[in-house]
Amino acid sequence: MVELIITLTLSAIFFFLFNKWKNSINSNSMKKPPPGPRKLPIIGNLHQISNPPFRCFRDLSNQHGPLMQLKLCETTAVVVSSPELAKQMLKDLDPSFADKPRGVLPDIMFYRSSDVVFSPYGDYWRQMRKLCINDLLSPKMVRLFQSIRSDETSRLINSLRESSGRIVNLTEKVLLYSNSTTCRAACGGVVEDNETLLKLILESTQIITSFEIADLFPSSRVVAALSLTKRRLKAMRHKLDVILDSIIDRHKRNRVSGLGNSEFGSEDLVDVFLRVQEEGQLEFPIHNDNIKAVLYDIFLGGTDTSSTTIDWTMVELMRQPRVMAKAQDEVRQVMKGYNVEHNDGDVVYNFKYLKLVIKETLRLHPPAPLLPRACMDEQVVNGYTISVGEMVFVNIWAMHRDPSYWNDPEKFSPERFENQSVDFVGGDYHFLPFGTGKRMCPGMTFGLATVESALAQLLYNFDWKLPEGVAAQDLDMTENSGITAARKHDLFVVATPYK
Ligand code: HEM
């Protein structure tokens, strides 16, 4: 009797395991992964990835198709390079691809991805994003910050006047401008240890796109323990904590004495976070780490993207004297009659050509060339299966240069936007410098205002030339390997005051 029971139990277990195996074979054979280059054991396609990744992805996609799978050690990445597929995945199948990939950088520098950029898709992300939009990034708030922008552009112009006729590093000056503008708007003043903050921002943006070994072997504790980047990030986080804690402490002190921290006497973003933290009414209570994560998002998002756009615009204008002259003519016409010396406080100029110039810069040099997403539920796209947890990179850099959508795509020509309604608000899928869908950039209005204000003042106040011996056509146009696709080399120029 006992033998019979044992035999029956073993048979049941055998049939159960056999069926499970058969089902998994069946379901796997139904799944067809996107095509991709041949993979090596263990590392997969890692040896084929070169810097900057968006250029390398474009070249590989030209061979393997607009939906391409890459195996990067233990992880799988799907690269999307066509507007039709981007639309399908980011709009039609939304929110299946609204999640973000996990990684050591978001884990360490963004306090377990509790910011907005790296936060998993869900209610917490929605809550934090909404707070940022309401209290910092809405068009109303951006208008309010006009006086900060005016003040910071004055500072930029004055520092260039001081070096007039001499060679200056414009990249560095513009980075300082956009960082100060962002910090003053978000936390009521320039950060005390600004130099360290800027270093951390630049280092973080570089680490984000370099494929980190600990992210490629997520199951291995040994690899994680040996990761040098992880150690480097922990040291960086320590420095970041000091800066962000001191901002929060200052705000707490001022709140006790009833002072608003913003430059307008009201609450700034940090005050708002502290208030809602105290009120305790939020669906997801927030702690200091959550505030620090979002603050670092804003510093990073607001600084590098805007300064990179200003920098690339100036580089393109130096290479194209015709476009430079046309943009300067417009700016000088429009601003004529205003008290530019005192920066006109709240005046908002109406530029047409300058806007086209900025659009064209964002096409050729999108500061965020890859939209990183993660698949939240299995989907079949174009007949290929994309599985849960796979990383997805939408290569907008490649789409912005696709000859089937753009005439002479490598040419910098603002006029191409003159008679077409193509815009960057997320509906034209071949032009997505601010992304699209649920995760679209909430800082678009803020960023564009920062960029336009600086460019207008730079073009109005100075005539520009390159240092002796440097020819415009020799300017190196290659990008750095960081996430914001900044130019590899700083821009050195000579500024001569216009009046
Ligand atoms: C020229 C300026 C800027 C460009 C080109 C830009 C571009 C982008 C892009 C491409 C994304 C990803 C969108 C997606 O995945 O669909 C993004 C996300 C984001 N950006 Fe910007 N950005 C700029 C300025 C700013 C500024 C000034 C801020 C804040 C001060 C900001 C804050 C953010 C945040 C918080 C996200 C994450 C949104 C989310 O995941 O929900 N950005 N940005």
Coordinates of C-alpha atoms and ligand atoms in Angstrom, one line a residue:
M1 CA 0.0 0.0 0.0
V2 CA 2.8 2.4 1.0
E3 CA 4.6 1.5 -2.3
L4 CA 1.5 2.3 -4.3
I5 CA 1.1 5.7 -2.6
I6 CA 4.8 6.5 -3.3
T7 CA 4.5 5.4 -6.9
L8 CA 1.3 7.5 -7.4
T9 CA 2.9 10.6 -5.8
L10 CA 6.1 10.2 -7.9
S11 CA 4.0 9.8 -11.1
A12 CA 2.0 12.9 -10.2
I13 CA 5.1 14.9 -9.6
F14 CA 6.6 13.6 -12.8
F15 CA 3.5 14.5 -14.9
F16 CA 3.3 17.9 -13.3
L17 CA 7.0 18.7 -14.1
F18 CA 6.7 17.3 -17.6
N19 CA 3.7 19.4 -18.3
K20 CA 5.3 22.5 -17.0
W21 CA 8.4 21.9 -19.1
K22 CA 6.3 21.2 -22.2
N23 CA 4.3 24.4 -21.7
S24 CA 7.4 26.5 -21.2
I25 CA 8.9 24.9 -24.4
N26 CA 5.7 25.7 -26.3
S27 CA 5.4 29.3 -25.0
N28 CA 9.1 30.0 -25.6
S29 CA 8.9 28.6 -29.1
M30 CA 6.0 30.9 -29.8
K31 CA 8.1 33.9 -28.8
K32 CA 10.3 35.4 -31.4
P33 CA 12.9 37.9 -30.1
P34 CA 13.8 40.9 -32.2
P35 CA 16.7 40.3 -34.6
G36 CA 20.2 41.4 -33.6
P37 CA 23.9 40.7 -34.1
R38 CA 25.3 37.3 -33.2
K39 CA 26.0 36.9 -29.5
L40 CA 29.1 35.6 -27.8
P41 CA 28.8 33.3 -24.7
I42 CA 28.6 35.2 -21.4
I43 CA 29.1 38.8 -22.7
G44 CA 26.6 38.6 -25.6
N45 CA 27.0 41.7 -27.7
L46 CA 28.9 43.8 -25.2
H47 CA 32.1 43.7 -27.4
Q48 CA 30.1 45.4 -30.2
I49 CA 29.1 48.4 -28.1
S50 CA 31.3 51.5 -28.6
N51 CA 31.0 55.1 -27.4
P52 CA 28.8 57.0 -27.8
P53 CA 26.2 54.3 -27.7
F54 CA 23.5 56.1 -29.8
R55 CA 25.9 56.2 -32.8
C56 CA 26.8 52.6 -32.4
F57 CA 23.2 51.6 -32.0
R58 CA 22.3 53.5 -35.2
D59 CA 25.0 51.6 -37.1
L60 CA 23.9 48.2 -35.7
S61 CA 20.2 49.0 -36.4
N62 CA 21.1 49.8 -40.0
Q63 CA 22.2 46.2 -40.3
H64 CA 19.6 44.5 -38.1
G65 CA 16.5 46.6 -38.3
P66 CA 14.6 49.3 -36.4
L67 CA 13.7 46.8 -33.6
M68 CA 16.9 45.2 -32.6
Q69 CA 17.8 43.0 -29.6
L70 CA 21.2 43.2 -27.9
K71 CA 22.3 40.8 -25.2
L72 CA 24.5 42.6 -22.7
C73 CA 25.8 39.9 -20.4
E74 CA 22.8 38.8 -18.3
T75 CA 20.6 41.7 -19.5
T76 CA 18.6 42.2 -22.7
A77 CA 18.3 45.6 -24.4
V78 CA 15.9 46.4 -27.2
V79 CA 16.8 49.3 -29.4
V80 CA 14.0 51.2 -31.3
S81 CA 15.0 53.4 -34.2
S82 CA 11.9 54.1 -36.2
P83 CA 9.2 56.7 -35.5
E84 CA 6.4 54.2 -36.3
L85 CA 7.7 51.7 -33.7
A86 CA 8.3 54.5 -31.2
K87 CA 4.7 55.6 -31.6
Q88 CA 3.4 52.0 -31.2
M89 CA 5.4 51.4 -28.1
L90 CA 5.2 54.8 -26.3
K91 CA 1.7 55.7 -27.3
D92 CA -0.4 52.8 -28.5
L93 CA 0.9 50.3 -26.0
D94 CA 1.2 52.8 -23.2
P95 CA 2.0 52.2 -20.3
S96 CA 3.7 49.0 -21.1
F97 CA 7.0 50.9 -21.7
A98 CA 6.6 53.7 -19.2
D99 CA 8.9 52.0 -16.6
K100 CA 12.6 52.8 -16.2
P101 CA 15.5 50.4 -16.0
R102 CA 17.1 49.7 -12.6
G103 CA 20.8 50.3 -12.0
V104 CA 23.4 51.2 -9.5
L105 CA 23.5 54.9 -10.3
P106 CA 19.8 55.5 -9.7
D107 CA 20.0 53.3 -6.7
I108 CA 22.9 55.2 -5.1
M109 CA 22.7 58.8 -6.5
F110 CA 18.9 59.0 -6.6
Y111 CA 18.2 57.4 -3.2
R112 CA 16.8 54.0 -4.5
S113 CA 15.3 55.6 -7.6
S114 CA 13.0 57.7 -5.4
D115 CA 13.3 60.7 -7.8
V116 CA 11.1 61.3 -10.9
V117 CA 13.5 60.4 -13.7
F118 CA 14.4 56.9 -12.5
S119 CA 11.3 56.1 -10.4
P120 CA 9.4 53.0 -11.4
Y121 CA 6.1 53.8 -13.1
G122 CA 3.3 54.0 -10.6
D123 CA 1.5 56.2 -8.1
Y124 CA 4.6 57.3 -6.2
W125 CA 6.2 58.6 -9.5
R126 CA 2.9 60.3 -10.3
Q127 CA 2.8 62.1 -7.0
M128 CA 6.4 63.4 -7.1
R129 CA 6.1 64.4 -10.8
K130 CA 2.9 66.4 -10.0
L131 CA 4.6 68.3 -7.2
C132 CA 7.5 69.3 -9.4
I133 CA 5.2 70.5 -12.2
N134 CA 2.9 72.5 -9.9
D135 CA 5.6 74.1 -7.9
L136 CA 8.5 74.6 -10.3
L137 CA 8.0 73.6 -13.9
S138 CA 4.5 74.9 -14.9
P139 CA 4.3 77.7 -17.4
K140 CA 3.1 80.0 -14.6
M141 CA 6.1 79.3 -12.5
V142 CA 8.5 79.6 -15.4
R143 CA 7.1 83.1 -16.1
L144 CA 7.7 84.0 -12.5
F145 CA 11.3 82.9 -12.8
Q146 CA 11.9 85.5 -15.6
S147 CA 13.6 87.8 -13.2
I148 CA 16.1 85.1 -12.1
R149 CA 16.9 84.4 -15.7
S150 CA 17.4 88.1 -16.4
D151 CA 19.7 88.4 -13.4
E152 CA 21.7 85.3 -14.4
T153 CA 22.0 86.3 -18.0
S154 CA 23.3 89.7 -16.8
R155 CA 25.9 88.0 -14.7
L156 CA 26.9 85.9 -17.7
I157 CA 27.2 88.9 -20.0
N158 CA 29.2 90.9 -17.5
S159 CA 31.7 88.1 -17.0
L160 CA 32.1 87.9 -20.8
R161 CA 32.6 91.6 -21.0
E162 CA 35.3 91.4 -18.4
S163 CA 37.2 89.0 -20.8
S164 CA 36.3 90.8 -23.9
G165 CA 38.8 90.4 -26.7
R166 CA 40.4 87.5 -24.9
I167 CA 39.8 83.7 -25.4
V168 CA 37.1 82.4 -23.0
N169 CA 35.7 79.0 -22.3
L170 CA 32.1 79.6 -23.2
T171 CA 31.0 76.1 -22.3
E172 CA 32.1 76.6 -18.7
K173 CA 30.4 79.9 -18.4
V174 CA 27.1 78.7 -19.8
L175 CA 27.2 75.7 -17.5
L176 CA 27.5 78.0 -14.5
Y177 CA 24.6 80.1 -15.8
S178 CA 22.2 77.3 -16.3
N179 CA 23.1 75.7 -12.9
S180 CA 22.6 79.0 -11.0
T181 CA 19.3 79.6 -12.8
T182 CA 18.0 76.2 -11.9
C183 CA 19.3 76.2 -8.3
R184 CA 17.8 79.7 -7.6
A185 CA 14.4 78.7 -8.9
A186 CA 14.3 75.3 -7.1
C187 CA 15.9 76.2 -3.8
G188 CA 16.0 79.9 -3.5
G189 CA 19.7 80.4 -4.1
V190 CA 22.9 79.2 -5.6
V191 CA 24.3 76.2 -3.8
E192 CA 27.1 77.0 -1.4
D193 CA 29.5 74.4 -2.7
N194 CA 28.6 74.9 -6.3
E195 CA 31.8 73.6 -7.6
T196 CA 31.4 70.2 -6.1
L197 CA 27.8 70.1 -7.2
L198 CA 28.7 70.8 -10.8
K199 CA 31.5 68.1 -10.7
L200 CA 28.9 65.6 -9.3
I201 CA 26.4 66.5 -12.0
L202 CA 29.0 66.0 -14.8
E203 CA 30.3 62.8 -13.3
S204 CA 26.8 61.4 -12.9
T205 CA 25.8 62.1 -16.5
Q206 CA 28.9 60.3 -17.7
I207 CA 28.3 57.3 -15.6
I208 CA 24.6 57.0 -16.6
T209 CA 25.3 55.8 -20.1
S210 CA 28.5 53.8 -19.6
F211 CA 27.3 50.2 -19.2
E212 CA 28.2 49.4 -15.6
I213 CA 29.4 45.9 -15.0
A214 CA 27.2 45.5 -11.8
D215 CA 24.1 46.3 -13.9
L216 CA 25.1 43.8 -16.5
F217 CA 25.3 40.9 -14.0
P218 CA 22.4 41.8 -11.7
S219 CA 22.3 38.3 -10.2
S220 CA 26.0 38.3 -9.1
R221 CA 26.8 39.5 -5.7
V222 CA 30.5 39.0 -6.4
V223 CA 30.4 41.3 -9.4
A224 CA 28.5 43.9 -7.4
A225 CA 31.1 43.7 -4.5
L226 CA 33.9 44.2 -7.0
S227 CA 32.4 47.1 -8.9
L228 CA 34.7 50.1 -8.8
T229 CA 31.9 52.3 -10.2
K230 CA 29.8 51.4 -7.2
R231 CA 32.5 52.5 -4.8
R232 CA 33.0 55.7 -6.8
L233 CA 29.3 56.4 -6.6
K234 CA 29.1 55.8 -2.9
A235 CA 31.9 58.4 -2.5
M236 CA 30.0 60.8 -4.7
R237 CA 26.8 60.2 -2.8
H238 CA 28.5 61.1 0.4
K239 CA 29.5 64.5 -1.0
L240 CA 26.0 65.0 -2.5
D241 CA 24.4 64.2 0.9
V242 CA 26.5 67.0 2.5
I243 CA 25.2 69.5 -0.1
L244 CA 21.6 68.5 -0.1
D245 CA 21.4 68.1 3.7
S246 CA 22.6 71.6 4.1
I247 CA 19.9 72.9 1.7
I248 CA 17.2 71.1 3.6
D249 CA 18.5 72.3 7.0
R250 CA 18.6 75.9 5.8
H251 CA 15.1 75.6 4.6
K252 CA 13.9 74.0 7.9
R253 CA 15.6 76.8 9.9
N254 CA 14.0 79.6 7.8
R255 CA 10.6 77.9 8.0
V256 CA 10.7 77.9 11.7
S257 CA 11.3 81.7 11.7
G258 CA 8.4 82.1 9.2
L259 CA 10.6 83.1 6.3
G260 CA 9.8 81.9 2.8
N261 CA 12.9 80.6 1.1
S262 CA 12.1 81.6 -2.5
E263 CA 13.5 84.8 -3.9
F264 CA 9.9 86.1 -4.2
G265 CA 9.2 85.7 -0.5
S266 CA 7.0 82.7 -1.1
E267 CA 7.7 78.9 -0.9
D268 CA 10.2 77.3 -3.3
L269 CA 10.1 73.6 -4.3
V270 CA 12.0 72.5 -1.1
D271 CA 9.6 74.4 1.1
V272 CA 6.7 72.8 -0.6
F273 CA 8.2 69.3 -0.1
L274 CA 8.8 70.1 3.6
R275 CA 5.3 71.4 4.1
V276 CA 3.6 68.4 2.5
Q277 CA 6.0 66.2 4.6
E278 CA 4.8 67.9 7.8
E279 CA 1.1 67.9 6.8
G280 CA 1.4 64.1 6.3
Q281 CA -1.6 64.0 3.9
L282 CA 0.2 62.4 0.9
E283 CA -0.7 59.0 -0.3
F284 CA 3.1 58.2 -0.2
P285 CA 4.6 60.0 2.8
I286 CA 8.0 61.6 1.8
H287 CA 11.2 61.6 3.8
N288 CA 14.3 63.7 3.4
D289 CA 15.8 61.1 1.0
N290 CA 12.9 61.5 -1.3
I291 CA 13.3 65.3 -1.3
K292 CA 17.0 64.9 -2.0
A293 CA 16.4 62.5 -4.9
V294 CA 14.0 64.9 -6.6
L295 CA 16.2 67.9 -5.9
Y296 CA 19.2 66.1 -7.6
D297 CA 16.9 65.3 -10.6
I298 CA 16.1 69.0 -11.0
F299 CA 19.7 70.1 -10.6
L300 CA 20.8 67.5 -13.1
G301 CA 17.9 67.8 -15.5
G302 CA 18.0 71.6 -15.4
T303 CA 21.7 72.1 -15.7
D304 CA 23.2 69.9 -18.2
T305 CA 20.4 69.7 -20.8
S306 CA 20.0 73.4 -21.1
S307 CA 23.7 74.3 -21.1
T308 CA 24.4 71.5 -23.7
T309 CA 21.8 73.0 -26.0
I310 CA 23.2 76.5 -25.6
D311 CA 26.7 75.2 -26.2
W312 CA 25.8 73.2 -29.4
T313 CA 23.8 76.2 -30.7
M314 CA 26.8 78.5 -30.4
V315 CA 29.1 75.8 -32.0
E316 CA 26.7 75.5 -35.0
L317 CA 26.4 79.3 -35.3
M318 CA 30.2 79.6 -35.3
R319 CA 30.3 77.2 -38.2
Q320 CA 27.5 78.9 -40.1
P321 CA 28.2 82.7 -40.3
R322 CA 25.0 83.1 -42.5
V323 CA 22.8 81.6 -39.8
M324 CA 24.7 83.5 -37.0
A325 CA 24.1 86.9 -38.9
K326 CA 20.4 86.1 -39.5
A327 CA 19.9 85.2 -35.8
Q328 CA 21.8 88.2 -34.6
D329 CA 19.8 90.5 -36.9
E330 CA 16.6 89.3 -35.6
V331 CA 17.6 89.5 -31.9
R332 CA 19.0 93.0 -32.4
Q333 CA 15.9 94.1 -34.1
V334 CA 13.5 92.6 -31.6
M335 CA 15.4 93.8 -28.5
K336 CA 16.1 97.3 -30.0
G337 CA 14.3 99.9 -27.9
Y338 CA 14.3 97.8 -24.7
N339 CA 16.6 98.6 -21.9
V340 CA 18.8 95.6 -22.5
E341 CA 21.6 96.9 -20.2
H342 CA 19.2 96.3 -17.3
N343 CA 17.9 93.2 -18.8
D344 CA 14.3 94.5 -19.0
G345 CA 13.1 92.6 -15.9
D346 CA 10.0 90.8 -17.1
V347 CA 10.1 91.5 -20.9
V348 CA 9.5 88.3 -22.9
Y349 CA 10.8 88.8 -26.4
N350 CA 9.1 87.3 -29.4
F351 CA 11.7 85.6 -31.5
K352 CA 10.9 83.6 -34.6
Y353 CA 14.2 82.7 -36.2
L354 CA 16.0 82.1 -32.9
K355 CA 13.3 79.5 -32.0
L356 CA 13.9 77.7 -35.3
V357 CA 17.7 77.8 -34.6
I358 CA 17.0 76.1 -31.2
K359 CA 14.7 73.6 -32.8
E360 CA 17.4 72.6 -35.3
T361 CA 20.0 72.3 -32.5
L362 CA 17.6 70.0 -30.6
R363 CA 17.2 67.9 -33.8
L364 CA 20.9 67.4 -34.5
H365 CA 22.1 67.4 -30.9
P366 CA 19.3 66.2 -28.7
P367 CA 20.7 66.4 -25.1
A368 CA 19.1 63.1 -24.2
P369 CA 19.7 61.0 -27.4
L370 CA 18.4 57.7 -26.0
L371 CA 15.0 57.4 -24.1
P372 CA 15.6 54.7 -21.6
R373 CA 12.6 52.6 -20.7
A374 CA 11.8 49.2 -19.3
C375 CA 9.1 46.7 -20.4
M376 CA 6.4 46.3 -17.7
D377 CA 4.3 43.6 -19.4
E378 CA 5.1 41.3 -22.3
Q379 CA 4.2 42.8 -25.6
V380 CA 4.5 41.7 -29.2
V381 CA 5.8 44.5 -31.4
N382 CA 6.1 44.1 -35.2
G383 CA 5.8 40.3 -34.6
Y384 CA 8.6 40.2 -32.1
T385 CA 8.2 39.6 -28.4
I386 CA 9.6 42.0 -25.8
S387 CA 9.6 40.5 -22.3
V388 CA 9.0 41.9 -18.9
G389 CA 12.2 43.6 -17.5
E390 CA 13.9 44.1 -20.8
M391 CA 15.5 47.5 -21.2
V392 CA 14.3 49.6 -24.2
F393 CA 16.3 52.4 -25.7
V394 CA 14.4 54.6 -28.1
N395 CA 17.2 56.1 -30.3
I396 CA 15.9 59.6 -31.0
W397 CA 19.3 60.7 -32.1
A398 CA 19.1 58.2 -35.0
M399 CA 15.5 59.2 -35.8
H400 CA 16.4 62.9 -35.9
R401 CA 18.9 62.1 -38.6
D402 CA 16.9 59.6 -40.6
P403 CA 17.0 60.6 -44.3
S404 CA 13.5 59.2 -44.9
Y405 CA 12.1 62.0 -42.7
W406 CA 14.6 64.8 -43.1
N407 CA 16.2 66.3 -46.2
D408 CA 19.9 66.5 -46.0
P409 CA 19.7 65.4 -42.4
E410 CA 23.3 66.1 -41.4
K411 CA 23.0 69.8 -42.4
F412 CA 22.3 72.5 -39.8
S413 CA 19.5 74.4 -41.4
P414 CA 16.9 76.1 -39.2
E415 CA 14.9 77.0 -42.3
R416 CA 13.8 73.4 -42.6
F417 CA 11.2 74.1 -39.8
E418 CA 9.9 77.3 -41.5
N419 CA 7.1 75.9 -43.4
Q420 CA 6.3 72.8 -41.5
S421 CA 4.3 72.2 -38.4
V422 CA 6.8 69.7 -36.9
D423 CA 7.1 70.4 -33.2
F424 CA 8.8 68.8 -30.2
V425 CA 5.7 68.5 -28.0
G426 CA 5.6 64.8 -28.4
G427 CA 3.2 64.2 -31.3
D428 CA 5.8 64.0 -34.2
Y429 CA 7.5 60.8 -33.5
H430 CA 10.6 61.5 -35.7
F431 CA 11.3 64.6 -33.6
L432 CA 11.3 63.9 -29.8
P433 CA 14.0 65.9 -28.1
F434 CA 11.8 66.1 -24.9
G435 CA 10.5 62.5 -25.3
T436 CA 6.9 61.6 -25.4
G437 CA 4.1 60.0 -23.5
K438 CA 3.8 59.6 -19.8
R439 CA 7.5 60.1 -19.1
M440 CA 7.9 63.1 -21.4
C441 CA 10.1 65.9 -20.0
P442 CA 8.1 68.0 -17.6
G443 CA 10.9 70.7 -17.7
M444 CA 10.4 71.6 -21.4
T445 CA 9.1 75.1 -20.8
F446 CA 11.6 75.8 -18.1
G447 CA 14.5 74.5 -20.2
L448 CA 13.5 76.4 -23.4
A449 CA 13.2 79.6 -21.4
T450 CA 16.7 79.1 -19.9
V451 CA 18.1 78.4 -23.4
E452 CA 16.4 81.2 -25.3
S453 CA 17.2 83.9 -22.7
A454 CA 20.9 83.1 -22.7
L455 CA 21.2 82.8 -26.5
A456 CA 19.3 86.1 -27.1
Q457 CA 21.6 87.9 -24.7
L458 CA 24.8 86.3 -26.1
L459 CA 23.8 87.2 -29.7
Y460 CA 22.6 90.7 -28.8
N461 CA 25.6 91.7 -26.8
F462 CA 28.6 90.3 -28.6
D463 CA 30.1 89.6 -32.0
W464 CA 31.8 86.2 -31.9
K465 CA 34.9 84.7 -33.4
L466 CA 37.1 81.7 -32.9
P467 CA 40.6 82.0 -31.5
E468 CA 43.4 82.8 -34.0
G469 CA 44.4 79.8 -36.0
V470 CA 41.1 77.8 -35.3
A471 CA 39.0 77.4 -38.5
A472 CA 35.2 77.0 -38.0
Q473 CA 35.2 73.8 -40.1
D474 CA 37.9 72.3 -37.9
L475 CA 35.7 72.4 -34.8
D476 CA 35.4 68.8 -33.5
M477 CA 31.7 67.9 -33.6
T478 CA 32.0 64.6 -31.7
E479 CA 30.0 64.0 -28.6
N480 CA 31.0 62.9 -25.1
S481 CA 29.9 59.5 -23.9
G482 CA 27.6 60.9 -21.2
I483 CA 23.8 60.7 -21.2
T484 CA 23.4 64.3 -22.4
A485 CA 25.5 64.0 -25.5
A486 CA 27.4 67.2 -24.7
R487 CA 30.1 68.1 -27.0
K488 CA 33.4 66.3 -26.3
H489 CA 35.4 69.5 -26.2
D490 CA 34.7 72.8 -24.6
L491 CA 34.0 75.8 -26.9
F492 CA 36.7 78.5 -26.7
V493 CA 35.7 81.8 -28.3
V494 CA 36.5 85.5 -28.4
A495 CA 33.6 87.8 -27.6
T496 CA 33.7 91.4 -28.8
P497 CA 31.0 93.7 -27.3
Y498 CA 28.4 94.8 -29.9
K499 CA 28.1 98.4 -28.8
Ligands
HEM1 C1 16.7 71.6 -23.3 C2 16.3 71.1 -22.1 C3 15.8 69.7 -21.9 C4 15.7 68.6 -22.7 C5 16.1 68.5 -24.2 C6 15.2 67.5 -21.9 C7 14.9 66.3 -22.4 C8 14.4 65.3 -21.6 C9 14.1 63.9 -22.1 C10 14.3 63.4 -23.5 C11 13.5 63.3 -21.1 C12 13.0 61.8 -21.1 C13 11.6 61.8 -21.7 C14 11.1 60.4 -22.1 O1 11.6 59.4 -21.6 O2 10.1 60.4 -22.9 C15 13.4 64.1 -19.9 C16 12.9 63.8 -18.7 C17 12.9 64.6 -17.6 N1 13.3 65.9 -17.6 FE1 14.0 67.0 -19.1 N2 15.0 68.0 -20.6 C18 15.3 69.3 -20.6 C19 15.2 70.2 -19.5 C20 14.8 69.8 -18.3 C21 14.7 70.7 -17.1 C22 15.1 72.2 -17.2 C23 14.2 70.0 -16.1 C24 13.9 70.4 -14.7 C25 14.3 71.6 -14.2 C26 14.0 68.6 -16.6 C27 13.5 67.6 -15.8 C28 13.2 66.4 -16.3 C29 12.6 65.3 -15.5 C30 12.2 65.4 -14.0 C31 12.4 64.2 -16.3 C32 11.8 62.8 -16.0 C33 10.3 62.7 -16.3 C34 9.7 61.4 -15.9 O3 10.4 60.4 -16.0 O4 8.5 61.5 -15.6 N3 14.3 68.6 -17.9 N4 14.0 65.3 -20.3

